[in-house]
Short mmCIF file of C-alpha atoms in Angstrom, two decimals:
data_model
loop_
_atom_site.label_atom_id
_atom_site.label_comp_id
_atom_site.label_asym_id
_atom_site.label_seq_id
_atom_site.Cartn_x
_atom_site.Cartn_y
_atom_site.Cartn_z
CA MET A 1 53.70 170.89 87.19
CA VAL A 2 52.51 174.34 86.27
CA HIS A 3 54.40 177.25 87.77
CA TRP A 4 52.51 180.27 89.06
CA SER A 5 54.38 183.49 89.70
CA ALA A 6 53.52 185.65 92.69
CA GLU A 7 52.00 188.18 90.30
CA GLU A 8 49.80 185.55 88.64
CA LYS A 9 48.58 184.30 92.01
CA GLN A 10 47.76 187.87 92.98
CA LEU A 11 45.86 188.48 89.75
CA ILE A 12 43.87 185.29 90.27
CA SER A 13 42.96 185.87 93.89
CA SER A 14 42.17 189.57 93.51
CA VAL A 15 39.70 188.83 90.73
CA TRP A 16 38.24 185.75 92.40
CA GLY A 17 37.75 187.63 95.65
CA LYS A 18 35.27 189.93 93.91
CA VAL A 19 33.39 187.29 91.91
CA ASN A 20 29.81 186.42 92.80
CA VAL A 21 30.12 182.70 92.17
CA GLU A 22 26.40 182.10 91.78
CA GLU A 23 25.78 184.95 89.33
CA CYS A 24 28.95 184.48 87.38
CA GLY A 25 28.56 180.70 87.17
CA ALA A 26 24.96 181.00 86.00
CA GLU A 27 25.88 183.56 83.38
CA ALA A 28 28.87 181.62 82.08
CA LEU A 29 26.91 178.40 81.69
CA ALA A 30 23.94 180.19 80.10
CA ARG A 31 26.22 181.90 77.60
CA LEU A 32 27.91 178.56 76.80
CA LEU A 33 24.52 177.05 75.95
CA ILE A 34 23.50 180.12 73.92
CA VAL A 35 26.73 180.86 72.05
CA TYR A 36 27.57 177.19 71.38
CA PRO A 37 24.13 175.58 71.22
CA TRP A 38 25.53 172.12 70.56
CA THR A 39 26.67 172.08 74.19
CA GLN A 40 23.00 171.68 75.11
CA ARG A 41 23.45 168.02 74.21
CA PHE A 42 24.58 167.34 77.78
CA PHE A 43 21.51 168.85 79.36
CA ASP A 44 18.47 167.02 77.94
CA ASN A 45 16.96 166.86 81.40
CA PHE A 46 17.20 170.59 82.06
CA GLY A 47 13.80 171.42 80.64
CA ASN A 48 13.27 174.53 78.56
CA LEU A 49 16.39 175.58 76.65
CA SER A 50 14.47 176.76 73.59
CA SER A 51 15.62 180.40 73.56
CA PRO A 52 18.25 182.64 75.14
CA THR A 53 15.56 184.00 77.48
CA ALA A 54 14.51 180.49 78.48
CA ILE A 55 18.12 179.47 79.07
CA ILE A 56 18.95 182.53 81.16
CA GLY A 57 15.83 182.05 83.29
CA ASN A 58 16.19 178.29 83.64
CA PRO A 59 16.70 177.42 87.33
CA LYS A 60 18.60 174.22 86.51
CA VAL A 61 21.05 176.20 84.41
CA ARG A 62 21.57 178.65 87.26
CA ALA A 63 22.07 175.89 89.80
CA HIS A 64 24.46 173.96 87.61
CA GLY A 65 26.40 177.08 86.72
CA LYS A 66 26.87 177.78 90.40
CA LYS A 67 28.03 174.19 90.96
CA VAL A 68 30.56 174.38 88.15
CA LEU A 69 32.03 177.69 89.25
CA THR A 70 32.15 176.59 92.90
CA SER A 71 34.26 173.69 91.75
CA PHE A 72 36.44 176.15 89.86
CA GLY A 73 37.01 177.86 93.20
CA GLU A 74 38.46 174.60 94.51
CA ALA A 75 40.96 174.66 91.67
CA ILE A 76 42.01 178.15 92.66
CA LYS A 77 42.61 176.96 96.24
CA ASN A 78 44.76 174.11 94.93
CA LEU A 79 46.80 175.64 92.13
CA GLU A 80 49.88 173.60 93.03
CA ASN A 81 47.98 170.35 92.95
CA LEU A 82 45.33 170.63 90.26
CA LYS A 83 45.58 167.19 88.68
CA ALA A 84 45.09 165.49 92.02
CA THR A 85 42.31 167.88 93.03
CA TYR A 86 40.37 167.16 89.83
CA SER A 87 41.24 163.47 89.51
CA LYS A 88 37.82 162.12 90.46
CA LEU A 89 35.99 164.89 88.59
CA SER A 90 38.02 164.05 85.50
CA GLU A 91 37.05 160.38 85.72
CA LEU A 92 33.42 161.38 86.18
CA HIS A 93 33.42 163.62 83.09
CA CYS A 94 34.97 160.85 81.02
CA ASP A 95 33.28 157.70 82.27
CA LYS A 96 29.86 158.89 83.32
CA LEU A 97 29.20 162.24 81.68
CA HIS A 98 31.06 161.56 78.40
CA VAL A 99 31.96 165.21 77.90
CA ASP A 100 34.42 166.08 75.12
CA PRO A 101 37.22 168.10 76.81
CA GLU A 102 36.87 170.72 74.10
CA ASN A 103 33.82 171.85 76.06
CA PHE A 104 36.01 172.76 79.05
CA ARG A 105 37.99 175.07 76.79
CA LEU A 106 34.82 176.65 75.42
CA LEU A 107 33.49 177.27 78.93
CA GLY A 108 36.83 178.70 80.03
CA ASP A 109 36.80 181.23 77.18
CA ILE A 110 33.23 182.21 77.98
CA LEU A 111 34.12 182.68 81.65
CA ILE A 112 36.88 185.10 80.63
CA ILE A 113 34.39 187.15 78.61
CA VAL A 114 31.96 187.24 81.56
CA LEU A 115 34.77 188.41 83.85
CA SER A 116 35.79 191.03 81.31
CA ALA A 117 32.22 192.36 81.11
CA HIS A 118 32.08 192.46 84.89
CA PHE A 119 35.45 194.04 85.63
CA GLY A 120 35.83 196.31 82.59
CA LYS A 121 39.16 198.11 82.44
CA ASP A 122 40.31 196.35 85.62
CA PHE A 123 40.44 193.16 83.59
CA THR A 124 43.77 194.21 82.10
CA PRO A 125 45.68 192.31 79.42
CA SER A 126 47.92 190.82 82.16
CA CYS A 127 44.85 189.80 84.07
CA GLN A 128 43.33 188.19 80.99
CA ALA A 129 46.61 186.42 80.20
CA THR A 130 46.77 184.92 83.70
CA TRP A 131 43.15 183.84 83.60
CA GLN A 132 43.50 182.33 80.11
CA LYS A 133 46.40 180.33 81.53
CA LEU A 134 44.26 179.31 84.51
CA VAL A 135 41.26 178.15 82.47
CA GLY A 136 43.62 176.27 80.17
CA VAL A 137 45.24 174.49 83.08
CA VAL A 138 41.87 173.68 84.65
CA ALA A 139 40.62 172.27 81.33
CA HIS A 140 43.80 170.20 81.05
CA ALA A 141 43.41 168.84 84.59
CA LEU A 142 39.79 167.93 83.93
CA ALA A 143 40.82 166.05 80.81
CA HIS A 144 43.80 164.37 82.45
CA LYS A 145 42.10 161.12 83.47
CA TYR A 146 40.43 160.58 80.10
CA HIS A 147 41.07 157.28 78.43
CA MET B 1 27.44 177.95 60.14
CA VAL B 2 25.21 180.62 58.68
CA LEU B 3 24.58 184.17 59.84
CA SER B 4 20.86 184.72 60.33
CA GLY B 5 19.16 188.04 59.73
CA ALA B 6 19.19 188.62 63.47
CA ASP B 7 22.91 187.83 63.66
CA LYS B 8 23.65 190.34 60.91
CA ASN B 9 21.64 193.04 62.67
CA ASN B 10 23.37 192.29 65.96
CA VAL B 11 26.81 192.56 64.36
CA LYS B 12 25.97 195.78 62.53
CA GLY B 13 24.66 197.15 65.81
CA VAL B 14 27.92 196.37 67.58
CA PHE B 15 30.05 198.10 64.98
CA ALA B 16 27.68 201.08 64.84
CA LYS B 17 28.06 201.46 68.61
CA ILE B 18 31.84 201.02 68.51
CA GLY B 19 32.09 203.58 65.73
CA GLY B 20 35.37 205.47 65.63
CA GLN B 21 36.77 203.49 68.57
CA ALA B 22 37.25 200.48 66.29
CA GLU B 23 40.92 201.35 65.78
CA GLU B 24 41.54 201.47 69.51
CA TYR B 25 39.71 198.18 69.93
CA GLY B 26 41.90 196.66 67.22
CA ALA B 27 45.08 197.72 68.98
CA GLU B 28 43.87 196.48 72.35
CA THR B 29 42.81 193.19 70.78
CA LEU B 30 46.33 192.63 69.52
CA GLU B 31 47.88 193.69 72.83
CA ARG B 32 45.70 191.18 74.68
CA MET B 33 46.39 188.46 72.12
CA PHE B 34 50.16 188.87 72.42
CA ALA B 35 49.90 188.80 76.24
CA ALA B 36 47.52 185.84 76.55
CA TYR B 37 48.87 183.81 73.63
CA PRO B 38 52.60 184.55 73.33
CA GLN B 39 52.95 182.14 70.40
CA THR B 40 51.06 184.68 68.26
CA LYS B 41 54.06 186.99 68.56
CA THR B 42 55.96 184.66 66.24
CA TYR B 43 54.17 186.28 63.32
CA PHE B 44 55.58 189.68 64.24
CA PRO B 45 59.34 189.30 64.73
CA HIS B 46 59.77 192.57 62.85
CA PHE B 47 57.53 194.52 65.24
CA ASP B 48 58.21 196.34 68.45
CA LEU B 49 55.62 194.63 70.65
CA GLY B 50 56.25 196.75 73.73
CA LYS B 51 53.48 198.66 75.47
CA GLY B 52 52.15 201.54 73.38
CA SER B 53 53.93 200.35 70.26
CA ALA B 54 53.09 202.48 67.24
CA GLN B 55 53.41 199.40 65.04
CA VAL B 56 50.86 197.48 67.11
CA LYS B 57 48.52 200.48 67.03
CA GLY B 58 48.93 200.72 63.27
CA HIS B 59 48.32 197.05 62.78
CA GLY B 60 45.36 197.08 65.14
CA LYS B 61 43.87 199.82 62.98
CA LYS B 62 44.20 197.59 59.89
CA VAL B 63 42.65 194.60 61.64
CA ALA B 64 39.75 196.71 62.89
CA ALA B 65 39.21 198.22 59.45
CA ALA B 66 38.91 194.73 57.97
CA LEU B 67 36.33 193.73 60.58
CA VAL B 68 34.37 196.92 59.92
CA GLU B 69 34.52 196.25 56.17
CA ALA B 70 33.25 192.71 56.71
CA ALA B 71 30.41 193.99 58.90
CA ASN B 72 29.50 196.59 56.27
CA HIS B 73 29.31 193.88 53.63
CA ILE B 74 27.98 191.20 55.86
CA ASP B 75 25.95 189.59 53.08
CA ASP B 76 29.15 188.89 51.19
CA ILE B 77 32.09 188.67 53.59
CA ALA B 78 34.02 186.49 51.13
CA GLY B 79 33.70 189.16 48.45
CA ALA B 80 34.58 192.00 50.80
CA LEU B 81 37.69 190.26 52.14
CA SER B 82 38.76 188.51 48.94
CA LYS B 83 42.05 190.38 48.61
CA LEU B 84 42.83 189.87 52.28
CA SER B 85 42.05 186.21 51.85
CA ASP B 86 44.57 186.00 48.99
CA LEU B 87 47.15 187.79 51.11
CA HIS B 88 46.74 185.40 54.03
CA ALA B 89 46.91 182.36 51.75
CA GLN B 90 49.87 183.39 49.65
CA LYS B 91 51.99 185.58 51.84
CA LEU B 92 51.03 185.66 55.52
CA ARG B 93 49.96 182.03 56.01
CA VAL B 94 48.89 182.59 59.60
CA ASP B 95 47.91 179.21 61.02
CA PRO B 96 44.10 178.97 61.11
CA VAL B 97 44.04 178.32 64.86
CA ASN B 98 45.13 181.90 65.51
CA PHE B 99 41.97 183.50 64.16
CA LYS B 100 40.07 181.95 67.02
CA LEU B 101 42.54 183.48 69.48
CA LEU B 102 42.16 186.92 67.89
CA GLY B 103 38.38 186.51 67.99
CA GLN B 104 38.45 185.63 71.68
CA CYS B 105 40.47 188.76 72.45
CA PHE B 106 38.19 190.98 70.37
CA LEU B 107 35.19 189.69 72.33
CA VAL B 108 37.04 190.39 75.59
CA VAL B 109 37.72 193.97 74.44
CA VAL B 110 34.09 194.54 73.47
CA ALA B 111 32.93 193.04 76.79
CA SER B 112 35.39 195.14 78.75
CA HIS B 113 34.36 198.44 77.14
CA ASN B 114 30.66 197.73 76.55
CA PRO B 115 29.32 195.08 78.89
CA ALA B 116 25.72 196.15 78.27
CA LEU B 117 26.17 195.82 74.53
CA LEU B 118 27.35 192.22 74.70
CA THR B 119 24.13 190.48 75.63
CA PRO B 120 24.22 186.68 75.24
CA GLU B 121 22.43 186.97 71.88
CA VAL B 122 24.83 189.61 70.58
CA HIS B 123 27.77 187.62 71.96
CA ALA B 124 26.59 184.60 69.97
CA SER B 125 26.17 186.64 66.78
CA LEU B 126 29.53 188.35 67.12
CA ASP B 127 31.28 185.04 67.82
CA LYS B 128 29.68 183.58 64.68
CA PHE B 129 30.71 186.62 62.66
CA LEU B 130 34.33 186.39 63.84
CA CYS B 131 34.34 182.66 62.95
CA ALA B 132 33.00 183.53 59.50
CA VAL B 133 35.76 186.11 59.00
CA GLY B 134 38.41 183.57 60.03
CA THR B 135 36.92 181.01 57.66
CA VAL B 136 37.03 183.48 54.76
CA LEU B 137 40.63 184.47 55.49
CA THR B 138 41.80 180.84 55.52
CA ALA B 139 39.52 179.64 52.69
CA LYS B 140 42.21 179.70 50.00
CA TYR B 141 44.95 178.09 52.11
CA ARG B 142 44.75 174.80 50.22
#
């Protein structure tokens, strides 16, 4: 069980409270597909991913980014119980989607960069440290049911 | 992984924009790395790692200078960082995984200070560049 200090919980909720989930999710997913193009392998049915401009403007990327980050929000509401919260999602990613868990780590790192760009100096080293811990724990929970 | 012409231009553009602030960015990168990835502190038992540490500032300056040097010789990063590569292989022996962590923190610093500069394309190029630097520095490990 991961322990979250009061300060960490505060840093998580104060940032999350100001995040536009749709915008941030879309941007994070778009950047994942642009910065690590091999991640496009999971999205053959998304249509035009031929250039950064195409990816950023792609409505399926936007929609899926929003979906992913909305789910992330669920994790934040259930910090004490992440493995259970993500149990079915973990099975899905393993059995149906066949996603290498390394991709969760890549997306987590990208999300941090998007948050940093958005919050600037307010995204302090302590803030980053807490959020790196959070994305790591989320990635771990998503990989937990893999077999 | 190869740096395209566009990648090289993007990277040069970043460092041109950062200019004299590179030293500051280096120090902040280290500060963030030590906070987010405490295991990286194991390479600096001889340092005061407290806030505002002169040693961290000094070391950040060195790290930044190496990145600037690599960017200025982007067609031959291996040549530009050859001595540093020897140093890391023979003396420092920093585990290769840590270069990725440093890279992540550098990107966070750039994003935090210059969000407009770090477009997705530039982000991709800079990430590739940082990977290339890490690869060069660990190339002679074995």
